[in-house]
Coordinates of C-alpha atoms and ligand atoms in Angstrom, one line a residue:
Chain A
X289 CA 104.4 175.8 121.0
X290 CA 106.7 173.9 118.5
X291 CA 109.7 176.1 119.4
X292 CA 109.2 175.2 122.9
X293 CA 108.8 171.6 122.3
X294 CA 111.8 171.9 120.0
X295 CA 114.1 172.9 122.9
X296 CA 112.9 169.8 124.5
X297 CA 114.3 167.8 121.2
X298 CA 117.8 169.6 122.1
X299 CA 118.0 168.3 125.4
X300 CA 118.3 165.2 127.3
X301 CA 116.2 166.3 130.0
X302 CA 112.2 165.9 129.8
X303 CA 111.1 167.6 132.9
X304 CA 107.3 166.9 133.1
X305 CA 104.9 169.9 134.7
X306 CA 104.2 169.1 138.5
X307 CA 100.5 168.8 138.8
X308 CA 101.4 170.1 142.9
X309 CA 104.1 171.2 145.0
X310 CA 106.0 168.4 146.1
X311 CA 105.8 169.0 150.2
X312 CA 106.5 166.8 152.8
X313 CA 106.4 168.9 156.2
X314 CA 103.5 170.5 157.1
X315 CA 103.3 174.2 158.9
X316 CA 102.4 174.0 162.0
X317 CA 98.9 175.5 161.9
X318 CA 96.2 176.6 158.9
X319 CA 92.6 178.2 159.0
X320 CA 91.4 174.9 158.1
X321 CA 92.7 171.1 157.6
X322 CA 90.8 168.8 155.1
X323 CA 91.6 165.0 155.7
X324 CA 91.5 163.3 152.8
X325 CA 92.8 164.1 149.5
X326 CA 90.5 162.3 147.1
X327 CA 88.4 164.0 144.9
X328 CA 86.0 165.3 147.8
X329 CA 88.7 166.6 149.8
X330 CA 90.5 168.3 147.0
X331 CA 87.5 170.0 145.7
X332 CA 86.8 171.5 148.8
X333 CA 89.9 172.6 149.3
X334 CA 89.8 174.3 145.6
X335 CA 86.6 175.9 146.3
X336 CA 87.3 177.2 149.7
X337 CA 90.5 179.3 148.2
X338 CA 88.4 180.4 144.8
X339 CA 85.0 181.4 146.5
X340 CA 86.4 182.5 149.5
X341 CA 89.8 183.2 149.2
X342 CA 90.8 181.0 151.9
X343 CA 94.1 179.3 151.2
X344 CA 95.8 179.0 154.7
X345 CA 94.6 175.1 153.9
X346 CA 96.0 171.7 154.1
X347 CA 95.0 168.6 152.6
X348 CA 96.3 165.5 154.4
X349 CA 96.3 162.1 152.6
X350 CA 97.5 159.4 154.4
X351 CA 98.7 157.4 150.8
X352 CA 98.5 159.5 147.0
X353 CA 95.8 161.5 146.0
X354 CA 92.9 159.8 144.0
X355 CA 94.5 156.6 145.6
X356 CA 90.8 156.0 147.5
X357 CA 87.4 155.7 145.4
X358 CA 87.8 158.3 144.0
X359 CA 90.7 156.3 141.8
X360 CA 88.6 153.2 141.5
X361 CA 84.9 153.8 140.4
X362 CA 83.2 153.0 137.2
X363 CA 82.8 157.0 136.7
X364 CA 79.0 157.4 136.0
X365 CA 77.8 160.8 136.5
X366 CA 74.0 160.9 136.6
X367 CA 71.3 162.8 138.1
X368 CA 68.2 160.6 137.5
X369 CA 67.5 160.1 141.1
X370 CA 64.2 158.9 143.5
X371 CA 63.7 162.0 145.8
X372 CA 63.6 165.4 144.6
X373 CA 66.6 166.6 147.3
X374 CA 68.3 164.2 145.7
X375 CA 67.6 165.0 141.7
X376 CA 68.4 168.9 143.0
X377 CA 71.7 167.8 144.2
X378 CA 72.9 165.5 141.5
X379 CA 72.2 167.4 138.9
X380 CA 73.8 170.7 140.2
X381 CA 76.7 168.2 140.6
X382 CA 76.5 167.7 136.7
X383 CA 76.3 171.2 135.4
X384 CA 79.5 171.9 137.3
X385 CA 80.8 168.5 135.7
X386 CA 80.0 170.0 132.1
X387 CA 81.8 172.7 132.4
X388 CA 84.5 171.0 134.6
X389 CA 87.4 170.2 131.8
X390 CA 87.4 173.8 131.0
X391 CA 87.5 175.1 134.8
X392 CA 90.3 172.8 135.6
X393 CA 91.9 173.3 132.5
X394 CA 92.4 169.9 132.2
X395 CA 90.7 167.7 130.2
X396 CA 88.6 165.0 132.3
X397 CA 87.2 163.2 129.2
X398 CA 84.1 163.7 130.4
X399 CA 81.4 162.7 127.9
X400 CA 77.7 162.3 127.3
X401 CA 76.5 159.0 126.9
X402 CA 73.1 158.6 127.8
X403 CA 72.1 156.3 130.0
X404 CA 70.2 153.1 131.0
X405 CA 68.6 151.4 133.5
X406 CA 67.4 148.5 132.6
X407 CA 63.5 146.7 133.8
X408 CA 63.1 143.1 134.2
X409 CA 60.1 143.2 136.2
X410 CA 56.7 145.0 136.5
X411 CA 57.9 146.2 139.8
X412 CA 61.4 147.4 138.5
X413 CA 59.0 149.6 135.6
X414 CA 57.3 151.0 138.1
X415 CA 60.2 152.5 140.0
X416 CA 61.3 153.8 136.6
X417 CA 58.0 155.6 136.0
X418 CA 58.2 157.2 139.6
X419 CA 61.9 158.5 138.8
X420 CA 61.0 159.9 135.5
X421 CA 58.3 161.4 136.7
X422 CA 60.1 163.6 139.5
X423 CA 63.1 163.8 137.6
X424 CA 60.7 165.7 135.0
X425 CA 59.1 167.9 137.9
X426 CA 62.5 168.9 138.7
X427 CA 63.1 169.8 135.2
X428 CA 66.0 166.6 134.9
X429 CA 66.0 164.6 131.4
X430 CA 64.3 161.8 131.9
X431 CA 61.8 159.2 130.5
X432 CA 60.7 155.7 130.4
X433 CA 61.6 154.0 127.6
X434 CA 60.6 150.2 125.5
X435 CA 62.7 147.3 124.2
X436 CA 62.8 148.9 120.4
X437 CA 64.1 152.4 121.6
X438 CA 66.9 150.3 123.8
X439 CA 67.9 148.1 121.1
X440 CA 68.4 151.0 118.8
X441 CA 70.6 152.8 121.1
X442 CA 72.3 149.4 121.8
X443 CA 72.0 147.0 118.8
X444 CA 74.4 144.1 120.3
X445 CA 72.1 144.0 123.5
X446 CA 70.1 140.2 123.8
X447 CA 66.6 142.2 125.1
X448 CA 65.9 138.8 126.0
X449 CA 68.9 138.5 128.2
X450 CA 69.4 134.7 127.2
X451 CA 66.0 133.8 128.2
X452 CA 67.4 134.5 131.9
X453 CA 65.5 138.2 132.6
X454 CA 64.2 139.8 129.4
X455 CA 64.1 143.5 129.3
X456 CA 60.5 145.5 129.5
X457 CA 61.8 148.6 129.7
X458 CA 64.1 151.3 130.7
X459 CA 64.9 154.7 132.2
X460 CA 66.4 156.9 129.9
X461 CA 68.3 159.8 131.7
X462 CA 70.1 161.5 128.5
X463 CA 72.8 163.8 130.2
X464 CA 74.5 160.5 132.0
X465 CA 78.0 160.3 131.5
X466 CA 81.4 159.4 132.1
X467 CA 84.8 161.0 133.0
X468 CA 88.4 160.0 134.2
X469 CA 88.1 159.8 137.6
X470 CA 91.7 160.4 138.7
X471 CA 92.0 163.7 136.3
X472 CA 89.2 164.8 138.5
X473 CA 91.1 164.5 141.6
X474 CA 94.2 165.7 139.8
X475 CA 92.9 168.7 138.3
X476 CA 91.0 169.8 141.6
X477 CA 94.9 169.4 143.1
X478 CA 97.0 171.1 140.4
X479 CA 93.9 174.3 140.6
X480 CA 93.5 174.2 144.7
X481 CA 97.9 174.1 144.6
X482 CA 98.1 177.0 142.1
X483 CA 96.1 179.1 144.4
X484 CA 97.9 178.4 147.3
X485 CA 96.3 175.3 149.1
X486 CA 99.4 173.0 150.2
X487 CA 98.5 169.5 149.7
X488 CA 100.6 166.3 152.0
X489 CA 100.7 163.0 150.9
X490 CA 101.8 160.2 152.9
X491 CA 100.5 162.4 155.9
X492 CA 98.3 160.7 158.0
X493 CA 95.7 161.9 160.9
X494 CA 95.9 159.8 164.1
X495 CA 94.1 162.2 166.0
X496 CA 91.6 165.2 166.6
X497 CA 91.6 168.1 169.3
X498 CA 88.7 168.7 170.8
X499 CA 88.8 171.4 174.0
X500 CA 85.2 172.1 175.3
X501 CA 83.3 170.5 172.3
X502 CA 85.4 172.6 169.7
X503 CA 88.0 171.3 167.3
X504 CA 91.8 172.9 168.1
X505 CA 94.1 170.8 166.1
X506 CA 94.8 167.2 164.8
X507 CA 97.9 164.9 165.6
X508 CA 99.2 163.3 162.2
X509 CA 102.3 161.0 161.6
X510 CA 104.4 164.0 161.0
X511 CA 103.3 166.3 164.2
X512 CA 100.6 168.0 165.7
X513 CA 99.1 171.2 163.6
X514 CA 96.9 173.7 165.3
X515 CA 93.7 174.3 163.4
X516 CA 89.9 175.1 164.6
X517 CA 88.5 174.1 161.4
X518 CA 88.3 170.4 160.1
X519 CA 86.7 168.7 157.1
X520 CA 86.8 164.7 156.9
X521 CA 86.4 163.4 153.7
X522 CA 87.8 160.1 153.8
X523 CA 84.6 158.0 152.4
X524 CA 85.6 153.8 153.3
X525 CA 87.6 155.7 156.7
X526 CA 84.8 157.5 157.9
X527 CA 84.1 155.6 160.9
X528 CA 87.7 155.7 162.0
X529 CA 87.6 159.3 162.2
X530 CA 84.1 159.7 163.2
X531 CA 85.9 158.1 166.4
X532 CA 88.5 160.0 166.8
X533 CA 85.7 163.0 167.8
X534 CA 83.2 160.7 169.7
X535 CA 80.7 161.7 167.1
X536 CA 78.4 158.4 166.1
X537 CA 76.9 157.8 162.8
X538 CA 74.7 155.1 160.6
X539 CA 77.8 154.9 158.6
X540 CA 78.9 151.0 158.1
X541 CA 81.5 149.5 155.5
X542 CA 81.0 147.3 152.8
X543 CA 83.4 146.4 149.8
X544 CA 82.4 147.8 146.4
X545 CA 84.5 145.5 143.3
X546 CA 84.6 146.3 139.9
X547 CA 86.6 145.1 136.8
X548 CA 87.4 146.0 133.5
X549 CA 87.9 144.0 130.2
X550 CA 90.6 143.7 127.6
X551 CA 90.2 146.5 125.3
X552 CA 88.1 146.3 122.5
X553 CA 87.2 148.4 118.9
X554 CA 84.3 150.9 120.4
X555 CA 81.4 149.8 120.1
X556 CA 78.9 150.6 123.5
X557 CA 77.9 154.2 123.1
X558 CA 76.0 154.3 126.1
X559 CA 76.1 153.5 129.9
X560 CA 73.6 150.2 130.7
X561 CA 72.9 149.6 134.1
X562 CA 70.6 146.9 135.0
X563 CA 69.4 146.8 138.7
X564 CA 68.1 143.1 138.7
X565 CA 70.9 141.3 137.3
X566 CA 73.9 143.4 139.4
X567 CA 75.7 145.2 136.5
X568 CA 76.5 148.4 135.2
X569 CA 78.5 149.2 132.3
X570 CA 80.2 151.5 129.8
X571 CA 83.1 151.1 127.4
X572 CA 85.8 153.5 128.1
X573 CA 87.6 155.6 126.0
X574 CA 90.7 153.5 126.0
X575 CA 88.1 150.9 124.6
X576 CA 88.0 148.9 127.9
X577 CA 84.3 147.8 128.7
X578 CA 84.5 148.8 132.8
X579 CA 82.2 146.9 134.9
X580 CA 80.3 146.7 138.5
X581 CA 78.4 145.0 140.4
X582 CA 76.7 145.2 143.6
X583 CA 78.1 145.9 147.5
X584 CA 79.9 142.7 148.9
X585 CA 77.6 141.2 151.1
X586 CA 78.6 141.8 154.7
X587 CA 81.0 144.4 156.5
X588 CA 85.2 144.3 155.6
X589 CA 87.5 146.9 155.7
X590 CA 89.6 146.2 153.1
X591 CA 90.1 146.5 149.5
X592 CA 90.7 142.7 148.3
X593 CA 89.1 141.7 145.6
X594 CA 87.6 138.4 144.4
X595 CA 87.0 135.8 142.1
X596 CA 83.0 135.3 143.8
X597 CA 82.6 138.5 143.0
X598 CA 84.0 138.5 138.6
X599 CA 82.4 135.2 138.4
X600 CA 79.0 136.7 139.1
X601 CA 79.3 139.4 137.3
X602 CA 80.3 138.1 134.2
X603 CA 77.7 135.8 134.1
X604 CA 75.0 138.5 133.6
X605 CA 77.3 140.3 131.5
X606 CA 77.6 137.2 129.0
X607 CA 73.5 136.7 129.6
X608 CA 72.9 140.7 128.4
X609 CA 75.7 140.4 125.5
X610 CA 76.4 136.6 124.7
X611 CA 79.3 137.4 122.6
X612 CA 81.5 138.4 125.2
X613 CA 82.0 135.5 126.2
X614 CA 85.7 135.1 125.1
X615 CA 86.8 138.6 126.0
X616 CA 89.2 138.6 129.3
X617 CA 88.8 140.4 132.6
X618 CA 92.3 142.1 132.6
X619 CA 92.1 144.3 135.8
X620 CA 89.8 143.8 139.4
X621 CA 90.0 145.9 142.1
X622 CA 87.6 147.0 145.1
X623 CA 87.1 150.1 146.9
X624 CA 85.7 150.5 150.8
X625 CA 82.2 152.2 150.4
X626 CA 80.7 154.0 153.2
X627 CA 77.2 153.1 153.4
X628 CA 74.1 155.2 154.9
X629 CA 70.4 153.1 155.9
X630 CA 69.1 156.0 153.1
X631 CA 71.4 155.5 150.8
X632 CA 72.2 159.9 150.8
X633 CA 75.1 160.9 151.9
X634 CA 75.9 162.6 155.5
X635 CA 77.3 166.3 154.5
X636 CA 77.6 169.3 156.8
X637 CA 78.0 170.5 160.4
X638 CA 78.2 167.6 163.5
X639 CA 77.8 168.4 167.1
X640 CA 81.9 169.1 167.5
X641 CA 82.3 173.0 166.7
X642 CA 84.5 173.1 163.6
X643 CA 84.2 169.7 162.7
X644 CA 82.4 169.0 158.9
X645 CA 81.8 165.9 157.5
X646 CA 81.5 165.1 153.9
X647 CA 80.6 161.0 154.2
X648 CA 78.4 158.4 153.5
X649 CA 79.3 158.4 149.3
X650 CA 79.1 154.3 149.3
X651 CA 78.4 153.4 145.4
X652 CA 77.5 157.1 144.4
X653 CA 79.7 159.8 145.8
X654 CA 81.9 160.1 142.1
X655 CA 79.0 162.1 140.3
X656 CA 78.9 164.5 143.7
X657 CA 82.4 165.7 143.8
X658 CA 82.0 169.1 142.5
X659 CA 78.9 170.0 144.1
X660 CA 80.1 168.4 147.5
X661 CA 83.2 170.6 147.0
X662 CA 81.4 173.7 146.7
X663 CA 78.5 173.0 149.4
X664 CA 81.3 172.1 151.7
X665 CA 83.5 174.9 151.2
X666 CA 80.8 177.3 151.8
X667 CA 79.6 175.2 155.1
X668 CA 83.4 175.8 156.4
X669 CA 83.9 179.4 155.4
X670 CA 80.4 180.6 157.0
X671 CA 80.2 178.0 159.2
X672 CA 76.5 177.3 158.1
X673 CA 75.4 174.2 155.9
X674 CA 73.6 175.7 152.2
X675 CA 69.8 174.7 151.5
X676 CA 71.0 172.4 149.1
X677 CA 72.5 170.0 151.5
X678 CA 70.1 170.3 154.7
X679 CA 68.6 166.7 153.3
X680 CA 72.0 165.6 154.0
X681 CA 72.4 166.7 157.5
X682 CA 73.7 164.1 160.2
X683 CA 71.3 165.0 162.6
X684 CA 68.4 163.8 159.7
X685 CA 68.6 160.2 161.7
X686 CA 67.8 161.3 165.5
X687 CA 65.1 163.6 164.0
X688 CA 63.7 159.9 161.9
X689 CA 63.9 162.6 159.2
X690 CA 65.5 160.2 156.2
X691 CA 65.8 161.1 152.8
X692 CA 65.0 157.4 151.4
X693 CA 67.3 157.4 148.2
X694 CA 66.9 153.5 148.1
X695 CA 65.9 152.3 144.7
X696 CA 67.7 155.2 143.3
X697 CA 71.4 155.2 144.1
X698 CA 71.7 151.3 144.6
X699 CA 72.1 148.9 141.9
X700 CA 70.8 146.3 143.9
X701 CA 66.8 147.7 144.5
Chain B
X271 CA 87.2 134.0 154.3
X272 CA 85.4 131.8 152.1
X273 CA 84.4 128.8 154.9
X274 CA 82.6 129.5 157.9
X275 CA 81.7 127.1 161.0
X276 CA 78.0 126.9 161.8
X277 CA 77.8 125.5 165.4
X278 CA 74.9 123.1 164.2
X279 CA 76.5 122.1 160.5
X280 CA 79.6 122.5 160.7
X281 CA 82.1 123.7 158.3
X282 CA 80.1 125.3 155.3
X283 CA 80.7 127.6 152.3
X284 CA 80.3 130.8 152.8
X285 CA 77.7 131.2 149.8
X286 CA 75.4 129.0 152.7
X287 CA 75.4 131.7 154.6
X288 CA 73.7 135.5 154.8
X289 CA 75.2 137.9 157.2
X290 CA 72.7 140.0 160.3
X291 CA 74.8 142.3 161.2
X292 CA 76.2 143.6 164.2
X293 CA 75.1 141.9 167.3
X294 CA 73.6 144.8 169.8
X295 CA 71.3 145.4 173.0
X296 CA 67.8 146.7 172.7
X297 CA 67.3 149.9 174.8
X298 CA 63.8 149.1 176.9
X299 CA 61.3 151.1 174.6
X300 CA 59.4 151.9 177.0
X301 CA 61.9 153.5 179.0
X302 CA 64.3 155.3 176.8
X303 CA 64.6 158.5 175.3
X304 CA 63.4 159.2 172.0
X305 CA 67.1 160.0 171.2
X306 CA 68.6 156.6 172.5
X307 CA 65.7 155.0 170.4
X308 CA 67.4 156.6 167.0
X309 CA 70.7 155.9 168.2
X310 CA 69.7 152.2 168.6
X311 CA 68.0 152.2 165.4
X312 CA 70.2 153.9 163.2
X313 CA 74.0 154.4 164.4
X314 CA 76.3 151.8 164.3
X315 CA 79.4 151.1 165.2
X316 CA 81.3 151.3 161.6
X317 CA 84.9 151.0 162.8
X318 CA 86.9 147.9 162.4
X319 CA 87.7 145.8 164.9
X320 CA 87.1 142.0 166.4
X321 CA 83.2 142.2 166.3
X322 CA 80.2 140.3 167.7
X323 CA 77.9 139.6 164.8
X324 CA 74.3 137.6 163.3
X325 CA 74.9 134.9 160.9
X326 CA 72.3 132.5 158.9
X327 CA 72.9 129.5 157.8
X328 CA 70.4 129.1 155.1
X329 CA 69.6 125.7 154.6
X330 CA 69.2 124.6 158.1
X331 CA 67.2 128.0 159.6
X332 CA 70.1 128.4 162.0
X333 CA 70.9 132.1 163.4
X334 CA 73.9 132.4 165.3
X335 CA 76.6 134.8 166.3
X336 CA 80.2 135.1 164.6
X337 CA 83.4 136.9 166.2
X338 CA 85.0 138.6 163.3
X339 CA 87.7 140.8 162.6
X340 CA 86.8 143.5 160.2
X341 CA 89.6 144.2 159.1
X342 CA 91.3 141.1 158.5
X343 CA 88.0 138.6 157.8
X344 CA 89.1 135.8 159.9
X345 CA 86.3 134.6 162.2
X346 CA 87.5 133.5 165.6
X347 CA 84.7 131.7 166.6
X348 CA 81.0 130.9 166.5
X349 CA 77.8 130.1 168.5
X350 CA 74.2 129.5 169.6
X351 CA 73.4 133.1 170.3
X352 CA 73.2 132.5 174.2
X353 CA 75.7 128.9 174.5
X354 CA 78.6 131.0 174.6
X355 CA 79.9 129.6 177.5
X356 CA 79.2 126.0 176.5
X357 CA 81.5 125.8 173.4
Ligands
LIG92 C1 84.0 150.0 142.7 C2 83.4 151.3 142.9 C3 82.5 151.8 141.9 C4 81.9 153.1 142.1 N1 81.2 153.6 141.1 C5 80.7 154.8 141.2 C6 80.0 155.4 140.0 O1 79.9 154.8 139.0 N2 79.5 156.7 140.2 C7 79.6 157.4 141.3 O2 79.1 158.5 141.4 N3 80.2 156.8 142.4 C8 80.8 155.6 142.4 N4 81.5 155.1 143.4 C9 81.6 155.8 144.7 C10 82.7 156.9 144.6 O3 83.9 156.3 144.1 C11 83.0 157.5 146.0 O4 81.8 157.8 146.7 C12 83.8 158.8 145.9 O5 84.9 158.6 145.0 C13 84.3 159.2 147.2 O6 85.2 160.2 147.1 P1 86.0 160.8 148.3 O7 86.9 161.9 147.8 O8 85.0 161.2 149.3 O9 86.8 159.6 149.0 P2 88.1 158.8 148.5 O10 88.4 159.0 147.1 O11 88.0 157.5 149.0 O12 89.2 159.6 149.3 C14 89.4 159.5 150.7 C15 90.9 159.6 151.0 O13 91.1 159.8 152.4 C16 92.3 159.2 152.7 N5 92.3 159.0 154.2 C17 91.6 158.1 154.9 N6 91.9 158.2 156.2 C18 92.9 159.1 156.3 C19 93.6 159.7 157.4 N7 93.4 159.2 158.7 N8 94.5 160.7 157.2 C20 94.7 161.1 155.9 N9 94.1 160.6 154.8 C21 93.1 159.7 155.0 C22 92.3 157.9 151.9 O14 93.6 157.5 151.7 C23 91.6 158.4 150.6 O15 92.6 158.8 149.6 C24 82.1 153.8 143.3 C25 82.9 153.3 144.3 C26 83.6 152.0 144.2 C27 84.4 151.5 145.2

């Protein structure tokens, strides 16, 4: 190792590893195509050439990799969810996420934290009792908790929340956590490369083949490539391509924003999330505090961001910690989230032969994208959906078969 | 867009305001299928595009409908659900 870095001390070129093959053209036909090379996409493409051996597999991204939500969420990894589908899901999702740094050989920084979600009200408490109580059933860490044992995991928190919204109580979910989100999306593309998966960027799908209700191909910006099996995973682009396949869904757009601070000495161990006054957050490792809030209030496709929305936010974050108030906002940003009247996400087979989705992530698809990857690649290579993600299935809303997530995966219930 | 016209009010901020949604025909209950009564009640249409849509203008109680691109957030105009042709 020193002898090797030694050479590099010898010469004037520094050539960094390539995460992926640098392609441009694509072949002109694979077993399967997987739009969208954010974290979803990529783990699926990763776990369709390890557990199956099928590498004959494009990932098309229409920008970079990562460069969707997957690149811009707050990173919380939880599993303390309202409906047991939902607790079995997530927290298969972070059992793989444990283990993930060292399967990747990469490290995601994913760490423990232990998290919080705060109770203003009598009704917000009783929420929290309900989750802890099937998260327990489920066998999921999870218990209500007071103001003392909160302000001993969190000594700088006002419990009184400037008068504004004191704290009764929390939910205590001790595995939560939080990783680098683009390592995530880059170590799914470095593994899913090395065992042959060819990943595109700046390759983007204007159409979809369909010949007698089955999928035969899809048109991109650099040519047409034959293929009977398709994955979208696109999250805030879901409807577009939903379109593209006459295939209709619940799925509707809103604006997720979030923001991060100057960095700071550390000092927040654990994640806070606090459903009444809009905020979640966490203090990075690079000592940032990173910060959300709730959905932007009515349908855009875009990913402006704006001043409404740090305004807000940092109001409740000076009423929860009043001596932030001279920190600055350094960065804001927004991501296109791609909302479901259940708030679970739409995963498996649709009424097109060959054509899976993997959609409706809004505000909580970052925590899913191992699991997703897996389910999915084993939905594509035996063309039949796992029990784990039946819940999810599309056809759950002509059946009035919902799996009611609300109050769970929203901050704003 | 941070202004929008309410055909009552006027030019108002947009914090005034709460958005309804997508503006869409009610199958006959009684008539349709079961299927066409889950379409109705859950799919929508999630592409962009110049849409019709229900706004509220709090303080007065006034509903009305918005044209809106998606995509870019400019509204091209508004109305009394129903006075269309009048403006
Ligand atoms: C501000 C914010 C905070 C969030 N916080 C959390 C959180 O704390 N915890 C959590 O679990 N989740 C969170 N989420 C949700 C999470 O980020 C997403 O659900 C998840 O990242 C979705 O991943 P994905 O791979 O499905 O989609 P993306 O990462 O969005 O990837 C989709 C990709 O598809 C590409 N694409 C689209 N159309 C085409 C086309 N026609 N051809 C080729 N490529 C195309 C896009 O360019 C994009 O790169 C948050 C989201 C936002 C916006």
């Amino acid at each position: 190792m020193p002898l090797g870095l030694l050479k590099y001390g010898l010469s004037k070129e520094h050539p960094a590893p390539r995460f992926f093959q640098d392609r441009t053209q694509p072949k002109k036909s694979y077993d399967a195509v997987i739009i969208g090379g954010g974290g979803h996409g990529l783990a699926a493409a990763y776990y369709l050439a390890k557990d199956y051996g099928i590498t004959n597999v494009a990932v098309l991204e229409k920008g970079y990799i990562g460069g969707g939500n997957t690149g811009r969420n707050t990173t919380i990894v939880r599993s303390n969810y309202l409906t047991p589908e939902g607790v079995n899901f997530y927290d298969a999702s972070v059992k793989m996420y444990e283990d993930l740094s060292e399967e990747l050989d990469l490290n995601l920084f994913y760490s423990t934290r232990g998290h919080f979600t705060l109770a203003h009200t009598e009704s917000a408490m009783r929420t929290m009792r309900w989750r802890a109580e099937v998260n327990k059933h489920v066998g999921v860490e999870s218990r209500v908790v007071g103001p003392d044992e909160i302000s001993q995991a969190c000594p700088q928190l006002d419990i009184q929340c400037s008068g504004q919204a004191p704290i009764l109580g929390a939910l205590y979910h001790a595995p939560g956590s939080v990783a680098r989100h683009d390592a995530v999306a880059w170590g799914y593309a470095k593994e899913a490369d090395r065992l042959g998966v060819e990943i595109f960027q700046m390759t983007e799908v204007t159409g979809i083949d369909v010949k007698s209700g089955k999928v035969v191909g899809v048109n991109t910006n650099k040519g047409y490539i034959e293929t009977n099996r398709v994955l979208s995973a696109v999250a805030g682009f879901t409807p577009r391509i939903t379109d593209m396949v006459d295939i209709e869904t619940p799925i509707v757009i809103h604006p997720l924003q979030a923001c991060v601070s100057e960095p700071m000495k550390p000092w927040l161990d654990t994640i806070l999330v606090s459903g009444s006054l809009h905020v979640y957050v966490s203090q990075s490792s690079r000592g940032e505090l990173v910060m959300g809030s709730s959905l932007d209030p009515y349908e855009v496709h875009s990913t402006r961001s704006s001043l409404d929305f740090v305004e807000g936010l940092t109001s409740h974050i000076v009423d929860m910690f009043p001596f932030l108030s001279n920190v600055k906002v350094v960065r804001q940003w927004a991501g296109m989230a791609d909302l479901t009247p259940d708030f679970a996400p739409v995963m498996g087979k649709t009424p097109v032969e060959g054509f899976y989705l993997d959609a409706g992530w809004g505000t909580w698809g970052f925590k899913a994208t191992p699991i997703s990857g897996k389910t999915m690649a084993e939905t594509i290579a035996r063309d039949v959906a796992p029990d784990l993600i039946q819940p999810f299935r599309l056809s759950r809303f002509e059946d009035y078969e919902l799996t009611g997530e609300k109050g769970a995966a929203s901050v704003g219930h | 867009m941070k202004l929008l016209e309410c055909p009552i009010n006027g030019i108002r901020p947009l914090s005034e305001f709460t958005y309804g949604g997508e503006y869409r025909d009610m199958p006959n209950p009684d008539t349709c299928s079961d299927k066409e009564w889950a379409a109705y009640v859950h799919y929508r249409n999630g592409a962009p595009g110049v849409k019709k849509e229900w706004w509220y203008h709090g303080p007065s109680g006034t509903w009305f409908i918005a044209e809106r691109d998606t995509m870019a957030d400019k509204v091209i105009r508004t109305y009394i659900a129903g006075q269309e042709e009048a403006k």
